[in-house]
Amino acid sequence: MPEDASAARAAAEEESAFSHPPVDPDASAPYGDHPDQVIDFYAPRTDAASAPLVVLLHGGAWRARYDRRHITPFADFLARRGFAVANVEYRRGGPDIPAQSTGDDTASVPPAGRWPETFDDIAAALDALPELAREALPSADARRIVLTGHSAGGHLALWAAARHVLPADSPWRTDRPAPLRGVVALAPIADLGMAAKLEVCDGAAVQLLGGQDSFAERVPHADPALLLPTGIATTLVQGRADRDVPYEVAESYADAAARSGEVVGVTLLEDVGHFPLIDPAADAAAVVAEEIAQLAF
């Protein structure tokens, strides 16, 4: 496809995904004292006594301008498919954080993520989730949890599922694998090294770890591609026409998994870009729901 046509299609896909009005949750609960440490819960729109719990981590390159509200139509879409949904907010890079060099001395970009707060929050949210879900959403079955996330949230989903294989000195390491049915990562920034090489989202992977000077030191604690095998069923769903997070990032993660002896599923969708995966109006969202259902039900 010609470059102009590809860019136009990507813009149209993004416009469609962001065209849906936000959907208010059925309940919310804090998992910490910071305003961003909150989880919104969506009850399944069915009469089932219990439903699998989908933990949803939003994307936006770990930057503050994107919060959980933009993914609430997708949370509602999953709820209408019979899932209970926990939509997790977390601290992201904002204007109070200095712009960070991504290796080019002449350029800096808005900050992505907070080190270590972004990771602190994901760990704390997942640790608190079973109890919070029991109180806020009794229909959620904490024995059937599927972790999913889009873009930067896909990275965080893969990372959260790998905490038991973090380096021994990592503050986020757990003694055992998380009790998950699996992970479905949507256009994830799954390999920070590859993302840095491709300058995904204007160098967001490097910024997430505090800049070029600290990248090498911190990446073993943060890169899902270095935290394998996990022993947890994992599927990546990726649009082949994604201009924001190229499919090569997902393939690099899958290759790393294979080298570790683990098989990771990769569902590549032709003629699909970055945002249809979370757009209730797009066919790709139904593919995502089916991938989640295969793990959850």
Phi, psi and omega in degrees: 000134177303151185303316181297318181292321179297317179294321180295320179294317179299319179295320179294321178296317179295317179300318179296315182297327182265005182276345184278137178294146177301150180246122181291145180284167175278335178200158176222152179211137176280149172243010178189186185270340182285145180303332179277355180268077184214149176237130175262138183244137178239122180283147176297139182273047177224173180261017179294144181293329177213158183215150174302149181256117176263120176266119189249125178244118185283161178260204183116026176059030179058024182255148190294336184294341178250120176241187187292343184298328185290342182256004181296327175298326177288323175300316178296321177303315179293321178299322178289345175269004175099009178262147160277143187229135173244113183260110191265130170262157182203161181287138183231173179291134181225185185294345179278357178256129180300146174300146188242141177290138176254015177117340177264113185297344184262358186221144171220159185225164179305145187291147176241120176076170176230130176252123005260007192299322179302316180286324174305315185292316180297317178298314181295319181297315181292326178292323183276343191303312184304315180292318180297320180295320179300323182279319187272333187215079185302337181283351180282129180265101183290355175274351180232075182256129171243129181262127178222158179194155184247129173063244175299327175293331174295319174303313183294326177295313178297320179295315182298327179283351184247015185297332181286350176245015173296160175306150186301331181268008181285134179291346183260000183294141175248161183282339184213163178299150176294146180283075184246145167287333179162183181233134171238104184260127188255116182044050189283149168277074196276339182230104185294326178296314178294320179297321178294319179299320182273358181056045179299133178051047176057046175077024186298326182297321178290318179298322181305325183263014173095007179110172185300325185293332182252000186299308185297323181290322188267339187299328178296339180266357192225345188263113180303330181292344177260359185245064184223151358279157178260336185076009180248132180303128187222133175230136173254133175246125191217133171280130180292336181264018182293121178266341182276311176234094185303149183298341177299333179292315177297317180295325178295320177296315180299322178295319178296321177298315180299320179295333179276354181093012181248141178262123177245130178284140176231116176256105180265124181257120180290146176056033179233135179261214190279319193267339179301338181297334180243016182260111181302339180274355185257146178299330182299328179297324177294324176298317178299313180301322179292321177298319178295317182298324181298331177272327192271325188262000000 
